[in-house]
Structure formats: C-alpha cells, structure tokens
PDB file of C-alpha atoms in Angstrom:
ATOM      1  CA  UNK A   1    -203.136 138.196 160.268  1.00  0.00           C
ATOM      2  CA  UNK A   2    -207.090 139.103 160.731  1.00  0.00           C
ATOM      3  CA  UNK A   3    -209.559 137.656 159.157  1.00  0.00           C
ATOM      4  CA  UNK A   4    -212.433 139.403 158.061  1.00  0.00           C
ATOM      5  CA  UNK A   5    -215.235 139.136 159.915  1.00  0.00           C
ATOM      6  CA  UNK A   6    -218.459 138.526 157.415  1.00  0.00           C
ATOM      7  CA  UNK A   7    -222.044 138.186 159.170  1.00  0.00           C
ATOM      8  CA  UNK A   8    -223.942 136.594 158.071  1.00  0.00           C
ATOM      9  CA  UNK A   9    -226.420 138.910 156.636  1.00  0.00           C
ATOM     10  CA  UNK A  10    -223.854 140.309 154.644  1.00  0.00           C
ATOM     11  CA  UNK A  11    -222.565 136.608 153.358  1.00  0.00           C
ATOM     12  CA  UNK A  12    -226.514 135.956 152.534  1.00  0.00           C
ATOM     13  CA  UNK A  13    -226.457 139.245 150.226  1.00  0.00           C
ATOM     14  CA  UNK A  14    -223.562 138.100 148.199  1.00  0.00           C
ATOM     15  CA  UNK A  15    -224.345 134.579 147.972  1.00  0.00           C
ATOM     16  CA  UNK A  16    -227.819 133.607 148.886  1.00  0.00           C
ATOM     17  CA  UNK A  17    -229.911 135.914 147.982  1.00  0.00           C
ATOM     18  CA  UNK A  18    -228.692 135.860 143.952  1.00  0.00           C
ATOM     19  CA  UNK A  19    -229.864 132.261 144.134  1.00  0.00           C
ATOM     20  CA  UNK A  20    -232.764 133.027 146.062  1.00  0.00           C
ATOM     21  CA  UNK A  21    -233.640 135.721 142.838  1.00  0.00           C
ATOM     22  CA  UNK A  22    -232.432 133.157 140.266  1.00  0.00           C
ATOM     23  CA  UNK A  23    -234.766 130.475 141.659  1.00  0.00           C
ATOM     24  CA  UNK A  24    -237.979 133.019 141.629  1.00  0.00           C
ATOM     25  CA  UNK A  25    -236.828 133.710 138.238  1.00  0.00           C
ATOM     26  CA  UNK A  26    -236.780 130.701 137.343  1.00  0.00           C
ATOM     27  CA  UNK A  27    -240.574 130.313 138.416  1.00  0.00           C
ATOM     28  CA  UNK A  28    -242.074 133.071 136.642  1.00  0.00           C
ATOM     29  CA  UNK A  29    -241.003 132.126 133.214  1.00  0.00           C
ATOM     30  CA  UNK A  30    -241.120 128.746 133.778  1.00  0.00           C
ATOM     31  CA  UNK A  31    -244.361 128.502 135.756  1.00  0.00           C
ATOM     32  CA  UNK A  32    -246.085 131.761 135.794  1.00  0.00           C
ATOM     33  CA  UNK A  33    -244.962 131.872 131.720  1.00  0.00           C
ATOM     34  CA  UNK A  34    -244.239 135.614 131.969  1.00  0.00           C
ATOM     35  CA  UNK A  35    -241.635 137.563 130.194  1.00  0.00           C
ATOM     36  CA  UNK A  36    -237.877 137.853 130.538  1.00  0.00           C
ATOM     37  CA  UNK A  37    -238.459 141.462 130.376  1.00  0.00           C
ATOM     38  CA  UNK A  38    -241.459 141.665 133.195  1.00  0.00           C
ATOM     39  CA  UNK A  39    -240.032 139.557 135.344  1.00  0.00           C
ATOM     40  CA  UNK A  40    -236.814 142.121 135.595  1.00  0.00           C
ATOM     41  CA  UNK A  41    -239.047 144.910 136.444  1.00  0.00           C
ATOM     42  CA  UNK A  42    -240.603 142.635 139.102  1.00  0.00           C
ATOM     43  CA  UNK A  43    -236.915 141.390 140.711  1.00  0.00           C
ATOM     44  CA  UNK A  44    -235.250 145.796 139.545  1.00  0.00           C
ATOM     45  CA  UNK A  45    -232.975 143.634 137.010  1.00  0.00           C
ATOM     46  CA  UNK A  46    -232.273 143.840 133.728  1.00  0.00           C
ATOM     47  CA  UNK A  47    -233.491 141.065 131.388  1.00  0.00           C
ATOM     48  CA  UNK A  48    -230.350 140.273 130.629  1.00  0.00           C
ATOM     49  CA  UNK A  49    -229.618 139.585 134.281  1.00  0.00           C
ATOM     50  CA  UNK A  50    -233.368 137.365 134.255  1.00  0.00           C
ATOM     51  CA  UNK A  51    -231.605 135.196 131.106  1.00  0.00           C
ATOM     52  CA  UNK A  52    -228.172 134.243 133.026  1.00  0.00           C
ATOM     53  CA  UNK A  53    -230.748 133.391 136.135  1.00  0.00           C
ATOM     54  CA  UNK A  54    -232.495 131.139 133.782  1.00  0.00           C
ATOM     55  CA  UNK A  55    -229.204 129.732 132.480  1.00  0.00           C
ATOM     56  CA  UNK A  56    -227.846 129.509 135.507  1.00  0.00           C
ATOM     57  CA  UNK A  57    -224.517 132.066 134.492  1.00  0.00           C
ATOM     58  CA  UNK A  58    -225.593 134.224 137.694  1.00  0.00           C
ATOM     59  CA  UNK A  59    -227.088 133.194 141.199  1.00  0.00           C
ATOM     60  CA  UNK A  60    -226.590 129.219 140.223  1.00  0.00           C
ATOM     61  CA  UNK A  61    -224.406 128.435 143.772  1.00  0.00           C
ATOM     62  CA  UNK A  62    -227.278 127.303 145.822  1.00  0.00           C
ATOM     63  CA  UNK A  63    -230.370 127.239 143.289  1.00  0.00           C
ATOM     64  CA  UNK A  64    -229.658 123.053 143.515  1.00  0.00           C
ATOM     65  CA  UNK A  65    -230.331 123.027 146.841  1.00  0.00           C
ATOM     66  CA  UNK A  66    -233.196 125.701 146.897  1.00  0.00           C
ATOM     67  CA  UNK A  67    -234.408 123.274 144.347  1.00  0.00           C
ATOM     68  CA  UNK A  68    -233.713 120.219 145.991  1.00  0.00           C
ATOM     69  CA  UNK A  69    -234.903 121.439 149.446  1.00  0.00           C
ATOM     70  CA  UNK A  70    -239.137 120.962 149.260  1.00  0.00           C
ATOM     71  CA  UNK A  71    -239.495 123.455 152.405  1.00  0.00           C
ATOM     72  CA  UNK A  72    -236.805 125.754 151.261  1.00  0.00           C
ATOM     73  CA  UNK A  73    -238.737 125.962 147.552  1.00  0.00           C
ATOM     74  CA  UNK A  74    -241.916 126.021 149.115  1.00  0.00           C
ATOM     75  CA  UNK A  75    -240.861 129.819 150.759  1.00  0.00           C
ATOM     76  CA  UNK A  76    -239.207 130.877 147.139  1.00  0.00           C
ATOM     77  CA  UNK A  77    -242.873 129.730 144.997  1.00  0.00           C
ATOM     78  CA  UNK A  78    -244.466 131.917 147.814  1.00  0.00           C
ATOM     79  CA  UNK A  79    -241.896 134.558 147.175  1.00  0.00           C
ATOM     80  CA  UNK A  80    -242.621 134.248 143.606  1.00  0.00           C
ATOM     81  CA  UNK A  81    -246.292 134.469 144.058  1.00  0.00           C
ATOM     82  CA  UNK A  82    -246.158 137.313 146.468  1.00  0.00           C
ATOM     83  CA  UNK A  83    -244.087 139.037 143.877  1.00  0.00           C
ATOM     84  CA  UNK A  84    -246.812 138.780 140.941  1.00  0.00           C
ATOM     85  CA  UNK A  85    -249.847 139.447 143.826  1.00  0.00           C
ATOM     86  CA  UNK A  86    -248.151 142.946 144.567  1.00  0.00           C
ATOM     87  CA  UNK A  87    -247.182 143.503 140.448  1.00  0.00           C
ATOM     88  CA  UNK A  88    -250.990 142.694 139.652  1.00  0.00           C
ATOM     89  CA  UNK A  89    -251.712 145.122 142.228  1.00  0.00           C
ATOM     90  CA  UNK A  90    -253.102 148.323 140.609  1.00  0.00           C
ATOM     91  CA  UNK A  91    -252.889 150.209 144.247  1.00  0.00           C
ATOM     92  CA  UNK A  92    -249.445 150.905 146.080  1.00  0.00           C
ATOM     93  CA  UNK A  93    -251.207 150.683 149.367  1.00  0.00           C
ATOM     94  CA  UNK A  94    -250.361 146.889 150.610  1.00  0.00           C
ATOM     95  CA  UNK A  95    -246.659 147.926 148.999  1.00  0.00           C
ATOM     96  CA  UNK A  96    -245.225 147.516 153.010  1.00  0.00           C
ATOM     97  CA  UNK A  97    -247.050 145.107 153.687  1.00  0.00           C
ATOM     98  CA  UNK A  98    -245.738 142.753 151.250  1.00  0.00           C
ATOM     99  CA  UNK A  99    -242.661 143.581 151.350  1.00  0.00           C
ATOM    100  CA  UNK A 100    -242.574 142.455 155.344  1.00  0.00           C
ATOM    101  CA  UNK A 101    -243.623 139.399 154.058  1.00  0.00           C
ATOM    102  CA  UNK A 102    -240.803 138.874 151.331  1.00  0.00           C
ATOM    103  CA  UNK A 103    -238.661 140.174 153.930  1.00  0.00           C
ATOM    104  CA  UNK A 104    -239.928 137.211 156.162  1.00  0.00           C
ATOM    105  CA  UNK A 105    -239.340 134.295 153.728  1.00  0.00           C
ATOM    106  CA  UNK A 106    -236.007 135.478 152.901  1.00  0.00           C
ATOM    107  CA  UNK A 107    -235.114 134.956 156.520  1.00  0.00           C
ATOM    108  CA  UNK A 108    -236.544 131.410 156.540  1.00  0.00           C
ATOM    109  CA  UNK A 109    -235.248 130.510 152.851  1.00  0.00           C
ATOM    110  CA  UNK A 110    -232.020 132.011 153.688  1.00  0.00           C
ATOM    111  CA  UNK A 111    -232.073 129.966 157.777  1.00  0.00           C
ATOM    112  CA  UNK A 112    -233.651 126.874 156.512  1.00  0.00           C
ATOM    113  CA  UNK A 113    -229.938 126.745 153.559  1.00  0.00           C
ATOM    114  CA  UNK A 114    -228.407 126.989 156.885  1.00  0.00           C
ATOM    115  CA  UNK A 115    -229.934 124.444 158.926  1.00  0.00           C
ATOM    116  CA  UNK A 116    -229.218 122.210 155.676  1.00  0.00           C
ATOM    117  CA  UNK A 117    -225.820 122.962 155.553  1.00  0.00           C
ATOM    118  CA  UNK A 118    -225.403 121.663 158.832  1.00  0.00           C
ATOM    119  CA  UNK A 119    -227.846 118.625 158.682  1.00  0.00           C
ATOM    120  CA  UNK A 120    -225.521 117.504 155.684  1.00  0.00           C
ATOM    121  CA  UNK A 121    -221.481 117.051 157.469  1.00  0.00           C
ATOM    122  CA  UNK A 122    -220.969 121.088 158.193  1.00  0.00           C
ATOM    123  CA  UNK A 123    -219.618 121.719 161.513  1.00  0.00           C
ATOM    124  CA  UNK A 124    -219.865 125.235 161.509  1.00  0.00           C
ATOM    125  CA  UNK A 125    -222.309 127.535 159.909  1.00  0.00           C
ATOM    126  CA  UNK A 126    -222.407 127.836 156.265  1.00  0.00           C
ATOM    127  CA  UNK A 127    -222.073 131.691 156.900  1.00  0.00           C
ATOM    128  CA  UNK A 128    -218.639 131.335 158.094  1.00  0.00           C
ATOM    129  CA  UNK A 129    -215.340 130.476 156.088  1.00  0.00           C
TER     130      UNK A 129
END
C-alpha cells in the first residue's frame, strides 16, 4: 500500500501553524493585555477558539517547543507585534507589506522548529511520518 505523501507546508498548516497561532494568542492576551474578543478578531478565530488556545486545549502540539526556544519565541513575539501594529492602523494600504512580513516570520518559525527536531535526534525531518 502506498503511503500518502504530505508536503512540509501541508503538515505545517495542520500541525505547526495552530501552535504558532496559540502562542501568538497567549502573547496578545498575557503580554499585550488584549481581550480574547480582540485577539479572536485579529486571528480570524472565535473567542472560544482563543480560550482553547490559552488553556492549551487547541494548538498545543508544539507550544512548549516554541516557548522554550528563544529564537522561535522571538519570531512569534515579532509576529504578534506586527499583528498589533496592523490592528492599530487606520488605513489598510500597508496590509500587503505586513502580510508579507508575517509570511516570512511564519516560514522562519516553521524552519526553526524543523531544525530543532533534527538537533534533538530526529533522524528524518520532523515533517515526515
């Protein structure tokens, strides 16, 4: 039987990004003192989803690795800062530029998580099954 081939970005969309989103939600609520409603609006989620992110009931798979790794956590904090900046702007003219920056940050965080998997003994890429 053939094994399903899953591209790295497919795996990331299902497994990594929810953890990054959960980490961003925690930062926005705990450090920026934003309401769960505001965070939900920024992330395109529901307030209930943000509550699940905060409590660890959703997106928890890689949150510990994100928080423990200084480089990844710094990237995620920068992404949270960009989201706040975008949220506070009145005009939407710079939205494309901000989204481009966010995309680069997400790729950096995802790549760093993959490097950690290899560093701690994973012989194959974290994204393979």
